[in-house]
Short mmCIF file of C-alpha atoms in Angstrom, two decimals:
data_model
loop_
_atom_site.label_atom_id
_atom_site.label_comp_id
_atom_site.label_asym_id
_atom_site.label_seq_id
_atom_site.Cartn_x
_atom_site.Cartn_y
_atom_site.Cartn_z
CA MET A 1 0.00 0.00 0.00
CA ARG A 2 1.39 3.37 -1.10
CA LEU A 3 1.42 6.05 1.59
CA PRO A 4 -0.32 9.40 0.89
CA LYS A 5 2.03 12.04 -0.54
CA ALA A 6 1.56 14.42 2.42
CA LEU A 7 2.56 11.65 4.86
CA ARG A 8 5.62 10.79 2.75
CA VAL A 9 6.70 14.45 2.83
CA LEU A 10 6.33 14.52 6.64
CA ILE A 11 8.36 11.29 6.94
CA LEU A 12 11.03 12.82 4.68
CA ILE A 13 11.22 15.95 6.87
CA GLY A 14 11.49 13.73 9.97
CA ALA A 15 14.25 11.68 8.31
CA VAL A 16 16.22 14.83 7.40
CA TYR A 17 15.88 16.12 10.98
CA THR A 18 17.01 12.76 12.42
CA PHE A 19 19.91 12.65 9.95
CA LEU A 20 21.11 16.13 11.00
CA LEU A 21 20.59 15.31 14.68
CA CYS A 22 22.66 12.12 14.37
CA ILE A 23 25.53 13.95 12.65
CA ASN A 24 25.45 16.46 15.51
CA LEU A 25 25.44 13.65 18.12
CA LEU A 26 28.20 11.82 16.25
CA GLY A 27 30.41 14.90 16.48
CA SER A 28 29.58 15.35 20.17
CA SER A 29 30.39 11.72 21.02
CA LEU A 30 33.72 11.88 19.20
CA GLN A 31 34.59 15.17 20.91
CA LEU A 32 33.82 13.58 24.30
CA LEU A 33 36.02 10.62 23.40
CA GLY A 34 38.91 12.50 21.82
CA GLY A 35 38.59 16.23 22.51
CA GLY A 36 41.39 16.42 25.10
CA PHE A 37 43.61 14.18 22.99
CA VAL A 38 43.05 16.40 19.93
CA ASN A 39 44.00 19.56 21.85
CA GLN A 40 47.19 17.92 23.10
CA LEU A 41 47.98 16.50 19.65
CA ILE A 42 47.69 19.88 17.94
CA SER A 43 49.60 21.85 20.57
CA THR A 44 52.67 19.56 20.49
CA THR A 45 53.41 19.66 16.74
CA SER A 46 56.50 21.35 15.33
CA ASN A 47 57.03 19.37 12.11
CA PRO A 48 54.97 20.58 9.09
CA LEU A 49 54.50 17.04 7.71
CA VAL A 50 53.37 15.79 11.13
CA GLY A 51 51.09 18.83 11.35
CA LEU A 52 49.43 17.88 8.06
CA PHE A 53 48.54 14.38 9.29
CA ILE A 54 47.55 15.71 12.72
CA GLY A 55 45.06 17.97 10.92
CA ILE A 56 43.59 14.95 9.10
CA LEU A 57 43.42 12.78 12.23
CA ALA A 58 42.15 15.48 14.59
CA THR A 59 39.35 16.53 12.24
CA SER A 60 38.40 12.91 11.48
CA LEU A 61 38.11 12.28 15.23
CA ILE A 62 35.93 15.30 16.02
CA GLN A 63 34.24 15.53 12.58
CA SER A 64 34.53 19.30 12.30
CA SER A 65 37.14 21.34 10.45
CA SER A 66 35.60 24.43 12.08
CA VAL A 67 36.46 23.07 15.55
CA THR A 68 39.99 22.09 14.46
CA THR A 69 40.55 25.51 12.88
CA SER A 70 39.14 27.26 15.97
CA ILE A 71 41.54 25.29 18.22
CA VAL A 72 44.44 26.23 15.92
CA VAL A 73 43.36 29.89 15.85
CA ALA A 74 43.20 29.95 19.67
CA LEU A 75 46.61 28.26 20.03
CA VAL A 76 48.22 30.61 17.50
CA GLY A 77 46.62 33.59 19.23
CA THR A 78 48.11 32.58 22.59
CA GLY A 79 51.52 31.76 21.08
CA SER A 80 51.31 28.02 21.83
CA ILE A 81 52.10 27.23 18.18
CA ASN A 82 53.37 29.50 15.42
CA ILE A 83 51.69 30.26 12.11
CA VAL A 84 54.24 28.16 10.17
CA ASN A 85 53.15 25.01 12.06
CA ALA A 86 49.47 26.00 12.03
CA ILE A 87 49.05 26.14 8.24
CA PRO A 88 49.76 22.40 7.56
CA ILE A 89 47.27 21.46 10.33
CA ILE A 90 44.64 23.63 8.62
CA MET A 91 45.39 21.92 5.28
CA GLY A 92 44.94 18.50 6.88
CA ALA A 93 41.65 19.60 8.47
CA ASN A 94 40.19 20.02 4.98
CA ILE A 95 40.69 16.31 4.29
CA GLY A 96 39.54 15.14 7.73
CA THR A 97 36.18 16.90 7.50
CA THR A 98 35.14 14.74 4.51
CA VAL A 99 35.02 11.58 6.65
CA THR A 100 31.31 12.28 7.29
CA ASN A 101 30.58 12.18 3.54
CA VAL A 102 32.20 8.75 3.18
CA LEU A 103 30.32 7.48 6.24
CA VAL A 104 27.00 8.71 4.77
CA SER A 105 27.71 7.05 1.41
CA LEU A 106 27.95 3.65 3.16
CA ALA A 107 24.18 3.77 3.74
CA HIS A 108 23.85 3.00 0.00
CA ILE A 109 26.25 0.04 0.07
CA THR A 110 23.56 -2.62 -0.57
CA LYS A 111 22.67 -1.11 -3.98
CA LYS A 112 25.62 -1.27 -6.36
CA ARG A 113 24.82 1.52 -8.85
CA GLU A 114 23.41 3.81 -6.19
CA PHE A 115 26.45 3.29 -3.99
CA GLY A 116 28.77 4.05 -6.92
CA ARG A 117 27.09 7.43 -7.40
CA ALA A 118 26.97 8.25 -3.67
CA PHE A 119 30.58 7.22 -3.07
CA SER A 120 31.82 9.35 -5.99
CA ALA A 121 29.99 12.34 -4.45
CA ALA A 122 31.71 11.63 -1.14
CA VAL A 123 35.27 11.24 -2.45
CA VAL A 124 35.33 14.06 -5.03
CA HIS A 125 35.81 16.41 -2.07
CA ASP A 126 38.73 14.23 -0.90
CA PHE A 127 40.40 14.41 -4.30
CA PHE A 128 39.98 18.19 -4.48
CA ASN A 129 41.65 18.59 -1.07
CA VAL A 130 44.42 16.05 -1.70
CA LEU A 131 45.27 17.57 -5.09
CA SER A 132 45.35 21.06 -3.53
CA ILE A 133 47.73 19.82 -0.83
CA LEU A 134 50.01 18.16 -3.40
CA ILE A 135 50.51 21.57 -5.01
CA PHE A 136 50.38 24.03 -2.12
CA PHE A 137 52.01 22.08 0.72
CA PRO A 138 55.46 22.03 -1.00
CA LEU A 139 55.00 25.66 -2.11
CA GLU A 140 54.19 26.64 1.47
CA ILE A 141 57.20 24.77 2.89
CA TYR A 142 59.67 26.39 0.47
CA PHE A 143 58.10 29.78 -0.35
CA HIS A 144 55.51 30.41 2.44
CA ILE A 145 52.96 31.71 -0.06
CA ILE A 146 49.91 31.07 2.15
CA GLU A 147 51.66 32.63 5.15
CA LYS A 148 52.51 35.75 3.12
CA ILE A 149 49.05 36.16 1.55
CA SER A 150 47.28 35.59 4.90
CA TYR A 151 49.64 38.10 6.58
CA PHE A 152 48.72 40.72 3.96
CA LEU A 153 44.98 40.01 4.40
CA ALA A 154 45.27 40.07 8.21
CA GLN A 155 46.73 43.60 8.00
CA ILE A 156 43.61 44.70 6.11
CA PHE A 157 41.33 43.18 8.77
CA GLU A 158 43.43 44.42 11.71
CA GLY A 159 41.28 46.36 14.15
CA ALA A 160 37.99 45.16 12.63
CA GLY A 161 35.36 44.03 15.12
CA GLY A 162 34.06 40.49 15.14
CA LEU A 163 30.51 39.26 14.77
CA LYS A 164 28.91 36.27 16.44
CA ILE A 165 26.47 34.29 14.33
CA THR A 166 24.11 31.76 15.89
CA SER A 167 23.44 28.79 13.65
CA PRO A 168 19.68 28.22 13.12
CA LEU A 169 20.49 24.52 12.90
CA LYS A 170 21.82 24.61 16.47
CA ILE A 171 18.61 26.29 17.65
CA ILE A 172 16.52 23.52 16.04
CA LEU A 173 18.71 20.60 17.10
CA GLU A 174 20.10 21.62 20.51
CA PRO A 175 16.99 20.94 22.69
CA VAL A 176 16.79 17.30 21.53
CA SER A 177 20.57 16.91 21.20
CA ASN A 178 21.24 18.21 24.72
CA SER A 179 18.60 15.89 26.19
CA ILE A 180 20.10 12.81 24.51
CA GLU A 181 23.66 13.85 25.38
CA GLY A 182 22.61 14.42 29.01
CA PHE A 183 21.01 10.98 29.15
CA LEU A 184 24.05 9.24 27.61
CA ALA A 185 26.80 11.53 28.92
CA TYR A 186 28.09 8.72 31.16
CA SER A 187 29.00 6.69 28.06
CA PRO A 188 30.37 8.48 24.96
CA VAL A 189 30.75 5.05 23.30
CA MET A 190 27.03 4.35 23.72
CA LEU A 191 26.26 7.82 22.33
CA LEU A 192 28.48 7.03 19.33
CA VAL A 193 26.76 3.67 18.70
CA VAL A 194 23.24 5.13 19.05
CA SER A 195 24.04 8.05 16.72
CA LEU A 196 25.54 5.71 14.08
CA VAL A 197 22.60 3.28 14.19
CA PHE A 198 19.99 6.04 13.84
CA LEU A 199 22.09 7.84 11.23
CA PHE A 200 21.89 4.82 8.93
CA ILE A 201 18.18 4.29 9.68
CA ALA A 202 17.47 7.96 8.90
CA LEU A 203 19.49 7.75 5.68
CA THR A 204 17.66 4.60 4.56
CA VAL A 205 14.28 6.29 5.13
CA LEU A 206 15.51 9.55 3.56
CA VAL A 207 16.64 7.80 0.37
CA ALA A 208 13.45 5.70 0.17
CA MET A 209 11.17 8.74 0.61
CA THR A 210 13.24 10.85 -1.79
CA ARG A 211 12.95 8.12 -4.42
CA SER A 212 9.19 7.74 -3.89
CA LEU A 213 8.65 11.51 -4.17
CA MET A 214 11.09 11.93 -7.04
CA SER A 215 9.54 13.33 -10.18
CA GLU A 216 10.53 15.42 -13.16
CA LYS A 217 9.42 18.52 -11.23
CA THR A 218 11.77 17.69 -8.33
CA GLY A 219 14.70 17.26 -10.70
CA LEU A 220 13.82 20.46 -12.55
CA PHE A 221 13.56 22.43 -9.28
CA LEU A 222 16.98 21.27 -8.08
CA ASP A 223 18.49 21.84 -11.50
CA LYS A 224 16.93 25.23 -12.25
CA TYR A 225 16.81 26.99 -8.90
CA LEU A 226 19.57 25.47 -6.73
CA PHE A 227 22.23 23.78 -8.88
CA GLY A 228 21.36 25.18 -12.32
CA THR A 229 24.62 27.05 -12.84
CA ALA A 230 28.07 26.78 -11.27
CA GLY A 231 27.55 30.21 -9.67
CA LYS A 232 24.24 29.21 -8.06
CA SER A 233 25.69 25.94 -6.83
CA PHE A 234 28.81 27.63 -5.38
CA LEU A 235 26.81 30.36 -3.62
CA LEU A 236 24.37 27.79 -2.20
CA GLY A 237 27.24 25.79 -0.69
CA LEU A 238 28.94 28.92 0.65
CA SER A 239 25.85 30.57 2.17
CA LEU A 240 24.34 27.37 3.59
CA THR A 241 27.63 26.41 5.26
CA ALA A 242 28.22 29.93 6.59
CA VAL A 243 24.74 29.96 8.19
CA ILE A 244 24.70 26.35 9.45
CA GLN A 245 28.40 26.57 10.45
CA SER A 246 29.14 22.97 9.48
CA SER A 247 30.56 21.87 6.13
CA SER A 248 30.18 18.23 7.27
CA VAL A 249 26.39 18.70 7.34
CA THR A 250 26.04 20.69 4.12
CA THR A 251 28.33 18.46 2.04
CA SER A 252 26.90 15.18 3.37
CA LEU A 253 23.36 16.35 2.51
CA VAL A 254 24.05 16.11 -1.23
CA VAL A 255 25.55 12.59 -1.05
CA PRO A 256 22.14 10.80 -0.86
CA LEU A 257 20.75 13.14 -3.55
CA VAL A 258 23.51 12.07 -5.94
CA GLY A 259 23.00 8.45 -4.86
CA ALA A 260 19.28 8.71 -5.68
CA GLY A 261 20.09 10.14 -9.11
CA LEU A 262 18.59 13.58 -8.44
CA LEU A 263 21.92 15.36 -8.89
CA THR A 264 25.14 14.64 -10.75
CA LEU A 265 28.76 14.92 -9.65
CA ARG A 266 29.35 17.87 -11.97
CA LYS A 267 26.37 19.74 -10.52
CA ILE A 268 27.49 19.39 -6.89
CA TYR A 269 31.21 20.07 -7.45
CA PRO A 270 30.88 23.90 -7.26
CA TYR A 271 28.58 23.45 -4.24
CA LEU A 272 31.33 21.52 -2.41
CA LEU A 273 33.86 24.24 -3.25
CA GLY A 274 31.46 26.85 -1.88
CA ALA A 275 31.10 24.82 1.33
CA ASN A 276 34.90 24.79 1.63
CA VAL A 277 34.89 28.60 1.66
CA GLY A 278 31.77 28.90 3.84
CA THR A 279 33.24 26.79 6.64
CA VAL A 280 36.06 29.35 7.13
CA ILE A 281 33.73 32.30 7.75
CA THR A 282 32.90 31.21 11.31
CA ALA A 283 36.59 30.94 12.21
CA ILE A 284 37.36 34.36 10.69
CA LEU A 285 34.55 36.05 12.62
CA ALA A 286 35.59 34.29 15.84
CA SER A 287 39.22 35.33 15.35
CA LEU A 288 38.22 38.96 14.82
CA VAL A 289 36.48 38.93 18.22
CA THR A 290 39.72 37.89 19.95
CA GLY A 291 41.64 40.78 18.42
CA SER A 292 44.77 38.62 18.01
CA PHE A 293 46.58 39.45 14.77
CA LEU A 294 48.12 35.97 14.53
CA GLY A 295 44.76 34.34 15.27
CA VAL A 296 43.16 36.32 12.43
CA GLN A 297 46.06 35.35 10.16
CA ALA A 298 45.56 31.65 10.96
CA ALA A 299 41.86 31.86 10.05
CA LEU A 300 42.67 33.75 6.84
CA ALA A 301 45.33 31.14 5.98
CA HIS A 302 42.50 28.58 5.80
CA LEU A 303 40.54 30.87 3.48
CA THR A 304 43.64 31.50 1.34
CA PHE A 305 44.34 27.78 0.96
CA ASN A 306 40.75 27.05 -0.09
CA LEU A 307 40.64 29.92 -2.61
CA LEU A 308 43.99 28.93 -4.14
CA GLY A 309 42.71 25.36 -4.49
CA ILE A 310 39.57 26.62 -6.26
CA CYS A 311 41.65 28.78 -8.63
CA VAL A 312 43.49 25.65 -9.78
CA TRP A 313 40.95 22.82 -9.52
CA TYR A 314 37.78 24.53 -10.74
CA PRO A 315 39.22 25.23 -14.21
CA LEU A 316 40.79 21.74 -14.11
CA ARG A 317 37.67 20.16 -12.53
CA ARG A 318 37.80 17.20 -14.90
CA VAL A 319 40.77 15.89 -12.90
CA PRO A 320 39.17 15.53 -9.41
CA ILE A 321 35.80 14.55 -10.92
CA GLY A 322 37.46 11.94 -13.17
CA LEU A 323 39.48 10.53 -10.27
CA ALA A 324 36.34 10.31 -8.09
CA GLU A 325 34.38 8.54 -10.83
CA GLY A 326 37.23 6.12 -11.53
CA PHE A 327 37.79 5.34 -7.86
CA SER A 328 34.06 4.82 -7.19
CA SER A 329 33.78 2.51 -10.24
CA PHE A 330 36.51 0.34 -8.72
CA ILE A 331 35.12 0.48 -5.15
CA LYS A 332 31.53 -0.38 -6.13
CA GLU A 333 32.77 -3.73 -7.49
CA LYS A 334 34.40 -4.52 -4.11
CA ARG A 335 32.22 -2.52 -1.77
CA MET A 336 33.80 -3.59 1.53
CA LEU A 337 36.94 -1.76 0.40
CA ALA A 338 34.99 1.45 1.09
CA VAL A 339 35.09 0.58 4.81
CA VAL A 340 38.83 -0.16 4.51
CA TYR A 341 39.31 3.23 2.81
CA LEU A 342 37.37 4.98 5.59
CA ILE A 343 39.30 3.38 8.46
CA SER A 344 42.76 3.39 6.90
CA GLY A 345 42.63 6.69 4.99
CA PHE A 346 41.27 8.83 7.81
CA PHE A 347 42.62 7.08 10.91
CA LEU A 348 45.24 4.31 10.56
CA LEU A 349 47.42 5.92 7.87
CA PRO A 350 47.63 9.35 9.59
CA ILE A 351 48.46 7.65 12.94
CA LEU A 352 51.18 5.53 11.29
CA LEU A 353 52.71 8.51 9.47
CA ILE A 354 52.63 10.68 12.62
CA ILE A 355 54.49 7.95 14.55
CA LEU A 356 57.06 7.44 11.76
CA ALA A 357 57.64 11.18 11.22
CA ARG A 358 58.19 11.79 14.95
CA ARG A 359 60.95 9.18 15.23
#
């Protein structure tokens, strides 16, 4: 028996809310488990290569590049680490934040074609960030281009007042999120398990309802009004991330839409780049409040890195998109390798390289 359309819309709204709530709870549980460790990890780095992998690991653990960048900004502002060591951590944070996308794509793993599309949407962000690091990490080590550009920009912003923005998403989610966190505060592991279980349930329902409601009108609306041009797509990603203050949420939202066939990889690519820029705005505004020149410079270094990456990899977008499509075509044939990629790429490999580089 087919459910009435109005009921399916309500179920879809409930699934989206649960999905967002679970991502929020997932981040909270990981921060409870590894927050202190992350702070200590970041504050003890002095090797740029180690800093890069610390950025990946720290952000993968707490699922928020905004939090990692804010910690770095605070530590730079107090003189605990210098800007030279901060920039590689910020670069690594860009990769670590995409772990949520890969996790979300796993909800499609039982359907081969659908999973291939969803996984490509998840990893195209990875390839953009990795390719940007391959170019700008060596340039930063030898020529300090990001440090110099961010220093120039920080001089322009010096003396400017900050602005605090409250995320509407936090207002909607916090009452329920705080209640659940309070109930399970004694066990961060239990909170992690509960959030993961309900995340996958919510995603399954979300995809099913999206597919049942999918029509030509839905596709036309997304194509014409939201993702119709590269400019629209980029501005949507930027503004949505700046308001919500979480690139993990905004980028992972499009993964099931690509999986369901409502959007294509080429349509969402500018949106992901916009989200990369939008996630920095919170850190910049927060750094302006502190009044620390070096803190502002650290936040602007993140913006500089993202903009430089866009300048290279938007004109050459066929490269990251092609790599994502090729990688997902391989992974969808051996789908359990996606789990191996998630665990090794975001956790085991950074840990191993940090240990080796510190010897």
